[in-house]
Each structure stands twice: as structure tokens, then as C-alpha cells.
Coordinates of C-alpha atoms in Angstrom, one line a residue:
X1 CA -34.7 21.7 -29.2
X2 CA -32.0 20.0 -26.7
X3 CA -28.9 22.4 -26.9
X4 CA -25.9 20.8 -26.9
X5 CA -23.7 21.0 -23.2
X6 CA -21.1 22.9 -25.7
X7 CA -23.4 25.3 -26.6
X8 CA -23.7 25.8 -22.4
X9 CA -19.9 25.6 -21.6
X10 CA -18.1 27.9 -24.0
X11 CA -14.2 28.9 -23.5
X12 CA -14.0 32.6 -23.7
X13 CA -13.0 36.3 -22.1
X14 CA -15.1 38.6 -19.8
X15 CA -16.6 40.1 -18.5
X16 CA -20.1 39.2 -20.3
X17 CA -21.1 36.4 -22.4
X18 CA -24.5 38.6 -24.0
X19 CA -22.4 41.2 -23.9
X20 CA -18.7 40.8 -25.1
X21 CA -18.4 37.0 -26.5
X22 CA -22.1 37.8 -28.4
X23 CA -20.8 41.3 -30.0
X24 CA -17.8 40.0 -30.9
X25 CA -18.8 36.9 -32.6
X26 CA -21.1 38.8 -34.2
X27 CA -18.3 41.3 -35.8
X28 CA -16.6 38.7 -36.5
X29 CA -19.4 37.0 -38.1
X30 CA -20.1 40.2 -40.4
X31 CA -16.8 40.7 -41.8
X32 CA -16.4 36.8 -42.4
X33 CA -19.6 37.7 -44.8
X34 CA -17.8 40.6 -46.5
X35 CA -14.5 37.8 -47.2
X36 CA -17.3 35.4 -48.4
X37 CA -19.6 37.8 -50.9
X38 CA -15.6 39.5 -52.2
X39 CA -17.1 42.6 -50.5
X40 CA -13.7 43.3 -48.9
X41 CA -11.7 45.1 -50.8
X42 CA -14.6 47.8 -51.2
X43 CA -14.9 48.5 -47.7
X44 CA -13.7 52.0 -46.6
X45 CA -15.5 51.8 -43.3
X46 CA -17.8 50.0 -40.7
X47 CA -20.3 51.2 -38.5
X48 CA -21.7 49.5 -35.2
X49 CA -24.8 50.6 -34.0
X50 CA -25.7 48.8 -30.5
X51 CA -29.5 48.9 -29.2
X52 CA -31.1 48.2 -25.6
X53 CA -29.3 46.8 -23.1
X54 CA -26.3 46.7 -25.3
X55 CA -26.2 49.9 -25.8
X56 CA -27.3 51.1 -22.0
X57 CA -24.4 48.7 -20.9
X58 CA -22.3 48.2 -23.2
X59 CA -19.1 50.5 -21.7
X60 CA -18.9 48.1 -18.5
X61 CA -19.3 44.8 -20.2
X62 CA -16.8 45.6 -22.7
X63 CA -19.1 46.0 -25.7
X64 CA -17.1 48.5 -27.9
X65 CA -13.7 46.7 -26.9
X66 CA -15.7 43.6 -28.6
X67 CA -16.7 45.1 -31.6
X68 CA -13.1 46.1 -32.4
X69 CA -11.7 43.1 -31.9
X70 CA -14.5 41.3 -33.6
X71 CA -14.1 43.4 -36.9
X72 CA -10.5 42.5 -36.7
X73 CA -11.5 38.9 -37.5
X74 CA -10.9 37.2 -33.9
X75 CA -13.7 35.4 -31.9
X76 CA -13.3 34.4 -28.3
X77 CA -12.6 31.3 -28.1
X78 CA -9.5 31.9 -29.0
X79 CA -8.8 35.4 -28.1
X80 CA -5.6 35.7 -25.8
X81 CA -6.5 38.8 -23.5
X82 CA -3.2 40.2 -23.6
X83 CA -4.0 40.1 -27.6
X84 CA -6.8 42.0 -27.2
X85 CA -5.6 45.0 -25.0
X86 CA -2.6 45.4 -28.3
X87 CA -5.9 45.3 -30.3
X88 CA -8.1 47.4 -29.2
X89 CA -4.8 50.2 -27.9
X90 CA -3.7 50.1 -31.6
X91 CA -6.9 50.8 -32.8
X92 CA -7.7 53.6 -30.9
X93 CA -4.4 54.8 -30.7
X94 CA -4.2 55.4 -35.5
X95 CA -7.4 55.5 -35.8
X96 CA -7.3 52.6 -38.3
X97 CA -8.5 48.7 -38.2
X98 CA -7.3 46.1 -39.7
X99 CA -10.8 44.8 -41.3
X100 CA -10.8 40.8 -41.4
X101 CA -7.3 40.6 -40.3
X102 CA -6.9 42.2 -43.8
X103 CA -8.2 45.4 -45.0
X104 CA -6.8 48.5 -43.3
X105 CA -9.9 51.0 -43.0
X106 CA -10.2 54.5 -41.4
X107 CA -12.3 54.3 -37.2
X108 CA -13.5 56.8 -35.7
X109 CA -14.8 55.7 -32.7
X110 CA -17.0 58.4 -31.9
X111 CA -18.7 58.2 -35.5
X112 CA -18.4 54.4 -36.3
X113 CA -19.6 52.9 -33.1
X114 CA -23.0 54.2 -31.7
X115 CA -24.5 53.3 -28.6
X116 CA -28.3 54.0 -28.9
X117 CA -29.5 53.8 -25.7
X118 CA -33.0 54.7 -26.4
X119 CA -33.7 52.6 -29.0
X120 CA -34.3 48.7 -29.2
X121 CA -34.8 45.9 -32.1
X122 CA -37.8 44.2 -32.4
X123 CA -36.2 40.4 -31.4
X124 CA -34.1 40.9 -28.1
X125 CA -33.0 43.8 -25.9
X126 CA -29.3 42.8 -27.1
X127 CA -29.4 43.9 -30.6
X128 CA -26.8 45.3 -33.2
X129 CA -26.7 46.4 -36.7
X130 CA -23.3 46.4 -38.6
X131 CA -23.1 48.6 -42.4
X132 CA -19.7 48.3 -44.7
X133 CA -19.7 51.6 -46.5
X134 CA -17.4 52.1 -49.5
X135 CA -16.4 55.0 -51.6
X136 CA -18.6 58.4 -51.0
X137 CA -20.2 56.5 -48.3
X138 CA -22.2 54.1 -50.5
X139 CA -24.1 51.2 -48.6
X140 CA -22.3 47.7 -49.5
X141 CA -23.8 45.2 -47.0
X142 CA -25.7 45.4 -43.9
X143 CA -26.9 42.7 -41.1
X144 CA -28.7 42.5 -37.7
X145 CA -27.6 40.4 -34.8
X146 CA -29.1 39.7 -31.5
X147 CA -26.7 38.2 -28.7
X148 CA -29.3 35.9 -26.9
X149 CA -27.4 34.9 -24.0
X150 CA -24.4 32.9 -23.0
X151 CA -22.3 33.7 -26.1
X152 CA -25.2 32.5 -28.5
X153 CA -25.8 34.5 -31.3
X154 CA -28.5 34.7 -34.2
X155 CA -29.0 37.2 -37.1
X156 CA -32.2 38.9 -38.3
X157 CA -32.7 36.8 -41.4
X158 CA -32.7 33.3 -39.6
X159 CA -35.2 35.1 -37.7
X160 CA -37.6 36.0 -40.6
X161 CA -36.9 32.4 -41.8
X162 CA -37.3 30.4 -38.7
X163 CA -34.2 28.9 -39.4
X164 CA -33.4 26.5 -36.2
X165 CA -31.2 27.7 -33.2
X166 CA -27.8 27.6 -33.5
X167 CA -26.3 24.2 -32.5
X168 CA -29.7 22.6 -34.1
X169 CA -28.8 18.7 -34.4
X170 CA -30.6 15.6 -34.9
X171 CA -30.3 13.6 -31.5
X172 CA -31.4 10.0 -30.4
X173 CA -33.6 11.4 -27.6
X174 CA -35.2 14.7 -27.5
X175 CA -37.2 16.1 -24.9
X176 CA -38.7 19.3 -24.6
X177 CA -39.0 19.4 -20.5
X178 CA -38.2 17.6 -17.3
X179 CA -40.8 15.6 -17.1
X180 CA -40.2 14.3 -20.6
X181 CA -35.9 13.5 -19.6
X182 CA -37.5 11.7 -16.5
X183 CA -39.4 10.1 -18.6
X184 CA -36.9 9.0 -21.1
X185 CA -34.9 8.2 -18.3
X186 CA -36.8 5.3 -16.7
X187 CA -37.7 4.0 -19.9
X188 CA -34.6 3.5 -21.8
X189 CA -32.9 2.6 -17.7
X190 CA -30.6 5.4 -18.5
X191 CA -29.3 8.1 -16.2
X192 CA -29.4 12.1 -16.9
X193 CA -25.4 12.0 -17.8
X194 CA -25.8 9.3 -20.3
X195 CA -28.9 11.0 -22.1
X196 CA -26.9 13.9 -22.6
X197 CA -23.6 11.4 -23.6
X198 CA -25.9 9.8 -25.9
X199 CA -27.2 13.3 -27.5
X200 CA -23.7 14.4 -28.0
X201 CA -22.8 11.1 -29.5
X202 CA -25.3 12.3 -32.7
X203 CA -22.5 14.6 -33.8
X204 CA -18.9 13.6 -31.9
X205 CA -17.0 10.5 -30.8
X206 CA -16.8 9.8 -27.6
X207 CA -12.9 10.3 -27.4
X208 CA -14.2 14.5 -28.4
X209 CA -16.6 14.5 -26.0
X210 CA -14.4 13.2 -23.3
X211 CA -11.5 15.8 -24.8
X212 CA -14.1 18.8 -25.2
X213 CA -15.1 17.9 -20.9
X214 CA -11.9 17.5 -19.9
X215 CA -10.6 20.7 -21.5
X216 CA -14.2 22.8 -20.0
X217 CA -12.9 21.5 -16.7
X218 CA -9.5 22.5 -17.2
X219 CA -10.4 25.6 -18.4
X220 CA -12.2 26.3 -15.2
X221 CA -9.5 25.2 -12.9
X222 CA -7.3 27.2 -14.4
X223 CA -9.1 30.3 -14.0
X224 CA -9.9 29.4 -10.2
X225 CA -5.8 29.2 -9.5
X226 CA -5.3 32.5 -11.7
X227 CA -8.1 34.4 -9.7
X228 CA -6.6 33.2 -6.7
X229 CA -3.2 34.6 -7.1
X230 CA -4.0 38.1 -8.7
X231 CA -3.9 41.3 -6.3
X232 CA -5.3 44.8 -7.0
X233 CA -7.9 46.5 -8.3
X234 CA -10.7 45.7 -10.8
X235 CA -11.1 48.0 -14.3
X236 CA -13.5 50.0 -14.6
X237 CA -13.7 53.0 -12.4
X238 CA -15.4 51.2 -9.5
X239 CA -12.4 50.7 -7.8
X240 CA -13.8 47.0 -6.4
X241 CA -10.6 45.4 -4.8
X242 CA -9.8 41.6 -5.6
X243 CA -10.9 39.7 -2.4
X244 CA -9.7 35.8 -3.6
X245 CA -5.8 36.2 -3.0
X246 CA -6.6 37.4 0.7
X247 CA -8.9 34.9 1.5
X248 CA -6.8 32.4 0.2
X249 CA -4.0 33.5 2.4
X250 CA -6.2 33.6 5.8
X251 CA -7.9 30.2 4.6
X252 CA -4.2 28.4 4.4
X253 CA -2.8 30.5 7.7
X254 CA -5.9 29.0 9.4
X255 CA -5.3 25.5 7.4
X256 CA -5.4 23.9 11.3
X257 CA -8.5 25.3 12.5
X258 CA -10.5 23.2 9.8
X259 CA -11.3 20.6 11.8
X260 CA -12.7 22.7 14.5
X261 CA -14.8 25.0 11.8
X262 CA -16.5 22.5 9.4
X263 CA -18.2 25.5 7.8
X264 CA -14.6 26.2 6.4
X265 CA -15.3 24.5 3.6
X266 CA -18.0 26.7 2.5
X267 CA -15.0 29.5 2.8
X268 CA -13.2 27.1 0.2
X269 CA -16.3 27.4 -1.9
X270 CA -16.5 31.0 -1.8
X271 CA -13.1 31.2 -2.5
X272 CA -13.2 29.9 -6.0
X273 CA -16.3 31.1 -7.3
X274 CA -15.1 34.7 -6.0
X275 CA -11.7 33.9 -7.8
X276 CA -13.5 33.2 -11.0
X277 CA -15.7 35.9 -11.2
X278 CA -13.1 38.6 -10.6
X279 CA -11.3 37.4 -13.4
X280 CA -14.2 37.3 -15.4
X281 CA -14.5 41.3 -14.5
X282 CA -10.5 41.7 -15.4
X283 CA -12.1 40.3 -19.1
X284 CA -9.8 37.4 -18.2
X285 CA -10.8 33.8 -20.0
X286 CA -13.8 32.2 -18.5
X287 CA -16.2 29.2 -19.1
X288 CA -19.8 30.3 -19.8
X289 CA -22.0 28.6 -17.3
X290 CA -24.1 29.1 -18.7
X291 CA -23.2 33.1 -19.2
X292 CA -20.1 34.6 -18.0
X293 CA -22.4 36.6 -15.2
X294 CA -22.7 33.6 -13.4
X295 CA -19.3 31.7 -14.6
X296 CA -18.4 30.9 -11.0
X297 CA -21.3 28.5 -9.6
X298 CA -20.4 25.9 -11.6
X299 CA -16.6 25.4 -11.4
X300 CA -16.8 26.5 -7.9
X301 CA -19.1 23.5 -7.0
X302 CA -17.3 21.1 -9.4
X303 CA -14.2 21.6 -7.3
X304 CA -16.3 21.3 -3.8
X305 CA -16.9 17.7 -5.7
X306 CA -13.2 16.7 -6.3
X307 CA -12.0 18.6 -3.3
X308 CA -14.6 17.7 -0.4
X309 CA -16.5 14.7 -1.4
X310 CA -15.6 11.2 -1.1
X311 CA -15.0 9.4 -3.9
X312 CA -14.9 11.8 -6.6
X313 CA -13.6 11.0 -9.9
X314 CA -13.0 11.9 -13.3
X315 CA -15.8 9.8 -14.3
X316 CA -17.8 11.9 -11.8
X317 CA -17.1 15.0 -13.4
X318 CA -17.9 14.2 -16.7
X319 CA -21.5 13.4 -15.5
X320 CA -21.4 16.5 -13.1
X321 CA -20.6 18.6 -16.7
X322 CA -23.1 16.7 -18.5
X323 CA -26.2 16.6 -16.4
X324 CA -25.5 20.2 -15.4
X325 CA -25.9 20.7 -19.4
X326 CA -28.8 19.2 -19.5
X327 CA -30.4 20.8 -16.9
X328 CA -28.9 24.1 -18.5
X329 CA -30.8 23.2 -21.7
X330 CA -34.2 23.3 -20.2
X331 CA -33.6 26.3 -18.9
X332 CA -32.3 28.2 -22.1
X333 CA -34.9 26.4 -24.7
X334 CA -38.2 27.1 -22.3
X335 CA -37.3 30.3 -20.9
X336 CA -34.0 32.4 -21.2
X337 CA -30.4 31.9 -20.1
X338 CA -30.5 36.0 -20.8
X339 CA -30.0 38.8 -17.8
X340 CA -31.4 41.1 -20.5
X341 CA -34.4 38.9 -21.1
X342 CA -34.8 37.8 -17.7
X343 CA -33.4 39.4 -15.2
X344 CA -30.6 37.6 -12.9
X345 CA -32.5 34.5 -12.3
X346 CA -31.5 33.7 -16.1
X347 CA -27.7 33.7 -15.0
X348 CA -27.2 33.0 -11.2
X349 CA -30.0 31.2 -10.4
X350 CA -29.9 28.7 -13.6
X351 CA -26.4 28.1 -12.9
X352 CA -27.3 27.7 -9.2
X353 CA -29.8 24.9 -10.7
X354 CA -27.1 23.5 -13.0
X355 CA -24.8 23.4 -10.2
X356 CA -27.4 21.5 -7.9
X357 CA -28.2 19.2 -10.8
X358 CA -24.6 17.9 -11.3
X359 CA -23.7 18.2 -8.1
X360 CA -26.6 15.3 -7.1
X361 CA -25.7 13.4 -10.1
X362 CA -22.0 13.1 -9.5
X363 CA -22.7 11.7 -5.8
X364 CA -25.1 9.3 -7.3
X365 CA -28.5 10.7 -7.0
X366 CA -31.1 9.4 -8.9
X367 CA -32.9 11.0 -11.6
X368 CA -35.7 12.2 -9.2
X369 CA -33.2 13.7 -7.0
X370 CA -31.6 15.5 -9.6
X371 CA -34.6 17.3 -10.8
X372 CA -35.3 18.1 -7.1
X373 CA -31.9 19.8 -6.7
X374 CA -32.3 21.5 -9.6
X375 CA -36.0 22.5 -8.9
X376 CA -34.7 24.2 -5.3
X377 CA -32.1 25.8 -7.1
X378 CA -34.2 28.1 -9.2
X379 CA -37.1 28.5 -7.2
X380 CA -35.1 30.1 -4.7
X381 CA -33.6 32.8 -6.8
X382 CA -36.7 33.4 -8.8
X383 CA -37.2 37.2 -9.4
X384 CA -33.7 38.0 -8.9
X385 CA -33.0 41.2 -11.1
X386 CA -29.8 41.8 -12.8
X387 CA -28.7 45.3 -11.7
X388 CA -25.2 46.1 -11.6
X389 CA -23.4 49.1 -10.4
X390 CA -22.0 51.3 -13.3
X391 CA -22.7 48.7 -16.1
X392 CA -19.9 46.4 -14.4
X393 CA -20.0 42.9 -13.9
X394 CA -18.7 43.7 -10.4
X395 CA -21.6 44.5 -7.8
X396 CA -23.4 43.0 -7.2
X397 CA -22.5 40.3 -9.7
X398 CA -18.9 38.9 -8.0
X399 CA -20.3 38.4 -4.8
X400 CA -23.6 36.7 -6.3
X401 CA -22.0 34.0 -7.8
X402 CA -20.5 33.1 -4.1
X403 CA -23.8 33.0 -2.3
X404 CA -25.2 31.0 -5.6
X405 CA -23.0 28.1 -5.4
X406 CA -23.7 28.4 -1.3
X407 CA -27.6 28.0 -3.0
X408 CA -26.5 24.9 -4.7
X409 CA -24.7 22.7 -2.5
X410 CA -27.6 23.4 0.2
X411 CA -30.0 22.3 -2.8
X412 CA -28.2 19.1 -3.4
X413 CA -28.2 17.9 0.1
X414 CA -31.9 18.6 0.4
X415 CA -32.4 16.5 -2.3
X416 CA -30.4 13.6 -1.5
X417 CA -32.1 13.2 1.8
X418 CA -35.4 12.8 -0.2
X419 CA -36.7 10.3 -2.7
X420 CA -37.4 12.6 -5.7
X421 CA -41.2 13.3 -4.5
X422 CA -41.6 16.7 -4.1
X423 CA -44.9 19.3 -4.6
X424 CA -43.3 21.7 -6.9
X425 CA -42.0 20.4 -10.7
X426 CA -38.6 21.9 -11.9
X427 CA -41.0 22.1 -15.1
X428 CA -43.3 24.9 -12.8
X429 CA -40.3 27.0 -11.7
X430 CA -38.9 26.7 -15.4
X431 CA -42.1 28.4 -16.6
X432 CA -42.9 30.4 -13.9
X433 CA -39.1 31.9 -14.4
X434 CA -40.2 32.7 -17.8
X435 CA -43.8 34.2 -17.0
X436 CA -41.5 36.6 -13.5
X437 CA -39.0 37.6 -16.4
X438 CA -41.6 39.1 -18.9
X439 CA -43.7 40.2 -15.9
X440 CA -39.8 41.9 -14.9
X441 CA -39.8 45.8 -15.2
X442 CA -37.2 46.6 -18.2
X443 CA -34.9 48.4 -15.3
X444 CA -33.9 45.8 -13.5
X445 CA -32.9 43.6 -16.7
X446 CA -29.4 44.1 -17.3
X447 CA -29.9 48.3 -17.7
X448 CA -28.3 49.6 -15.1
X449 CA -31.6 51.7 -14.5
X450 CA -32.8 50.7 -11.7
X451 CA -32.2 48.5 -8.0
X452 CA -28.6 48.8 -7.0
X453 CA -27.4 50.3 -10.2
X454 CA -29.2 53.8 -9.3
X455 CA -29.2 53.3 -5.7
X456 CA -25.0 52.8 -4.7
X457 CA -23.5 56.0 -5.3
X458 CA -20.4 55.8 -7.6
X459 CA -16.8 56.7 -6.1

């Protein structure tokens, strides 16, 4: 299946995409259910029990914050942060929720929200179970969910089905791998962008599609110039100091000596995609791209585009976004878009190859090229675990995303120098991704048990 590019790029908070956006669209998702089957009124209280890496991570990405807010009824699309610190403060400050927006029921925190670290689902290492209990306790409804990566989430019984992946449409030209895009590509004369255009076409106008890029693209700028200009610490415990403002400041006191240092601009790109991901650790909104792990690649290389490349244009950002979904779909449909699944190769190093991809396509590389970039891309963060320091989406995750989008420009210019030939098929790293990710030991996946996590001592 082709996933949509809005199923890629999702507005939402941080600090984690599996882990905050996925738990609390599933809450969300589970009291909608109790509304739906007039379950509500019956409710006395909910329990959350959170499995694997969910449950081994959960307290740094946010997880239980989630869940509240996600039995309150609000997803996070359009969650206002400041909303969801009043949320989650009156909650634990009464000891009552406001089920559904509606039904005011008694939380303990300690007894209604479990984090079973030693014990995972059959489907994915991100898996929950919610229970509505009434009166005496009585079981009135109860459902599993697995958060699958970059906000996605499916429940057990679409599972046992095979009900098709969320976002499942019926499409003009679907292609299961690169080879077969390249292919439809030089038959139909089309280029990667317009595949993708078409695709979308299948279920929007093309005035939406223009409105839903346009507003991904302000939602990323946005967060750049608000990562930029907030000083102070991270949450957390970690005590990681914001490093965007500062830079920012020596990058405009040093505005002259640009012309002298050419390798500024790389400075510039560092810059935003720093910015970004230290809001994403604040739980600030973010863009999935494709996870909120690895939200900074991508609108730290689209602005390299409008900022540093000649002849950039709004038309060239909309095929940026679009082949960069495209290449993002390959990616999430043959392997995993999942740090829990895969390690960090599933988040940096396919945004990396997103990045590339749209980077090539929005200078006017041809559909060779663009697999090329986005071939180099991954192969070159392949096996890259997803470790970080005290279940935080801090270290070494902030400073990952920088040397990522680095990975990507560097990726597009070796590409565009060549004429698409190349020995090693974006198909082979794809799969090869896939076969390094099960082959992965489960403590470097997103556990916090192993590599840095258990190696930097906490202070």
C-alpha cells in the first residue's frame, strides 16, 4: 500500500510521535468507543496498561501525560500545549478526569495507569490495553492498541481481521517499491512529485492538497522561529540546555564573515533542525517527519531550499514535501518508520532519505537522481540504534537530527553530479534496513537499555 504524504506529515506535540501522539490518539480513540456503544454514563473508571517500549520509556516521551489527555477526549492535532499542562495538572492535582470531555470519574494514577515494563503484546513493542470498569469494578469494554510509528495507530481487532492500514485508499498508481515508482515514472512521463499529486488527487482537490502542504510547511517554519528564540533548560531531569537561541545570536553577530566561511551555511542548517528538535523535547507542536524523533531533518533542509538555493519557489516546495512523502512511504510500507521496531535508522536515517529525496527533486533532479539521494541517505545511517539517555528525546536524539540533515544535503549533491546509475538500489537498503532492524538486539530499540542510555551517567 502507498501511504498517503498526510499520513507522513502530521501536525502534532512532542516529544514522540510512537510514543505521545500514538497513546493519545489511542485514548482518545477508546473513549470515542464508549460515546459510540452509550457505554459512557457507566464508566466509573479507566485503566491504561502500557507494554514494551511503551512502558520502558514511556515517563520521558510523555506517555502517561498522553493517556490523560487522550481519555479527556483531545487528539494532537489539535492539542494546544499550554492546554495540555492545565490538563494533565488538574488531573493529577483532584484526582478526577473528565472522561470524553464529559464523564467526571475517579484516577488514581498509581492504580489506573501501569507501566509493564517486562511484558510485551504479541504485534509491536508499542502496545496498550485500555478497560472501562463500572460499578463494583465490573468489566464494560476493553481494547488493544499498538502505536506503529509516526503517530499511526491500529487496534488488535483490525489485526485479527487484516483490515487494511490506516489511510488505505484506492489510488491511480500504486507501487509497492522504487523500482516499480521509477518505473511508473518513465512510463506515464511523470515526475516523483506528480505521482504522489496524482495519488492524493484519489481522495482531495487539489486546492486541499495545496492548503494541507502549505499549512505542513508553515507548521514547520513556525516551529524553527519558536525554537530559535526560547532560552533555558529542557524538562525532564536531564538538565540539556537549549543551544538554538545562542547559536542564532553568534550566527547573526558573525552575519559578515559568511562570505569568507561558506561552510556557514551548514551552521544555518544546524541551527533549525536543532531549533526544532528542542521544541519537540519541550512537547512543543511539531510535524512528524516522518516521527517526531527525527522532526528536524526535513524542515531543516526545506528551509536550506528556500534560504540557500537559487531559484526556490513555492512550487518547489510542494514537490520537495511530496517526493519526500513518497520516498517516506517506501520506507514505512517495506520496513518500519518505528525506533521501537527498528532502531534509529527507522527515524533519522529515513528522514535523512526523505530529506535527500526532496531535496534533489526540488532542484530538478531527475527521477534517477532522486532515488540515488535517497539510497545514500539510508545506507549511511543503517544500523543506527535508538538509545536515548533517561527515556528522553534529548541525547542523543537533538543533536542527531543536525548531523542527519548534514547526511542529506551531502546525499543530494552526490546525486546530482551523477546520472541515476549507481550499484546499490534504494530497494536493497530499504530491505536490508528491515532485515539490520530484526537482526537489532531489543536494547538498542527505543528501551533505554542499552548504548548511551546505560552508558552516560545521569546528573
Amino acid at each position: 500500500m502507498v501511504a498517503s504524504v498526510f499520513d507522513l506529515f502530521k501536525i502534532g506535540v512532542g516529544p514522540s510521535s510512537s510514543h505521545t501522539m500514538g497513546p493519545m490518539t489511542a485514548a482518545c480513540r477508546f473513549v470515542e468507543t464508549l460515546v459510540e456503544k452509550a457505554m459512557l454514563e457507566q464508566v466509573e473508571r479507566v485503566e491504561t496498561n502500557l507494554y514494551g517500549s511503551l512502558a520502558l520509556t514511556g515517563k520521558g516521551h510523555a506517555t502517561d501525560r498522553a493517556v490523560l489527555i487522550g481519555l479527556t477526549g483531545k487528539r494532537p492535532d489539535s492539542l494546544c500545549p499550554d492546554e495540555a499542562d492545565e490538563i494533565v495538572s488538574r488531573v493529577r492535582g483532584t484526582g478526577r478526569l473528565l472522561l470524553a470531555g464529559r464523564r467526571d470519574v475517579a484516577f488514581e494514577e498509581a492504580r489506573d495507569l501501569r507501566f509493564l515494563q517486562r511484558e510485551r503484546l504479541p504485534h509491536h513493542s508499542n502496545g496498550m490495553r485500555f478497560t472501562a470498569l463500572g460499578v463494583d469494578g465490573a468489566e464494560l469494554e476493553s481494547k488493544i492498541y499498538y502505536s506503529t510509528g509516526g503517530g499511526a495507530v491500529i487496534d488488535e481487532e483490525a489485526i485479527a481481521r487484516n483490515a487494511p492500514p490506516e489511510g488505505a485508499w484506492d489510488i491511480p498508481y500504486n507501487y509497492r517499491s522504487a523500482d516499480e515508482l521509477l518505473a511508473i515514472a518513465e512510463r506515464e512521463g511523470l515526475t516523483i512529485a506528480e505521482i504522489a499529486r496524482a495519488n492524493e488527487q484519489a481522495g482531495l482537490s487539489d486546492s486541499e492538497i495545496n492548503r494541507r502542504l502549505t499549512a505542513i510547511c508553515e507548521a514547520m517554519s513556525a516551529c524553527i522561529d519558536r525554537g530559535i528564540g526560547q532560552d533555558g533548560i529542557l524538562p525532564g531531569g536531564l538538565k540539556v540546555k537549549r543551544r538554538a537561541p545562542a547559536l542564532h545570536r553568534l550566527l547573526m553577530e558573525r552575519a559578515e564573515r559568511t562570505l569568507q566561511d561558506p561552510l556557514t551555511v551548514l551552521d544555518w542548517v544546524n541551527l533549525w533542525a536543532l531549533a526544532v528538535n528542542e521544541e519537540n523535547a519541550a512537547g512543543a507542536r511539531v510535524v512528524t517527519a516522518p516521527t517526531n524523533g527525527a522532526a528536524g531533518i526535513v524542515p531543516a533542509i526545506l528551509r536550506y531550499y528556500q534560504r540557500f538555493t537559487p531559484r526556490a519557489s513555492d512550487e518547489g516546495v510542494q514537490v520537495f514535501l511530496l517526493t519526500a512523502g513518497a520516498v517516506g512511504s517506501l520506507f514505512k510500507e517495506n520496513a518500519s518508520i518505528s525506533g521501537a521496531e527498528v532502531g534509529c535508522q527507522g527515524e533519522v536515517g529515513v528522514a535523512c532519505s526523505m530529506a535527500a529525496a526532496g531535496l534533489t527533486a526540488a532542484l530538478g533532479g531527475t527521477p534517477g537522481q532522486i532515488e540515488n539521494a535517497a539510497e545514500i541517505g539510508m545506507e549511511h545511517n543503517l544500523g543506527l540504534t535508538c538509545d536515548p539517555v533517561g527515556g528522553l528525546v534529548q541525547v542523543p536524539c537533538i543533536e542527531r537530527n543536525a548531523v542527519g540533515a548534514i547526511k542529506a544535503i551531502e546525499a543530494s549533491r552526490l546525486a546530482l553530479v551523477g546520472n541515476g546509475d549507481h550499484r546499490v538500489s534504494l530497494d536493497q537498503v530499504i530491505e536490508t534496513m528491515r532485515k539490520t532492524g530484526m537482526d537489532m538486539n531489543e536494547r538498542y530499540k527505543e528501551t533505554s537499555l542499552g548504548g548511551l542510555a546505560v552508558n552516560v551517567v545521569e546528573c
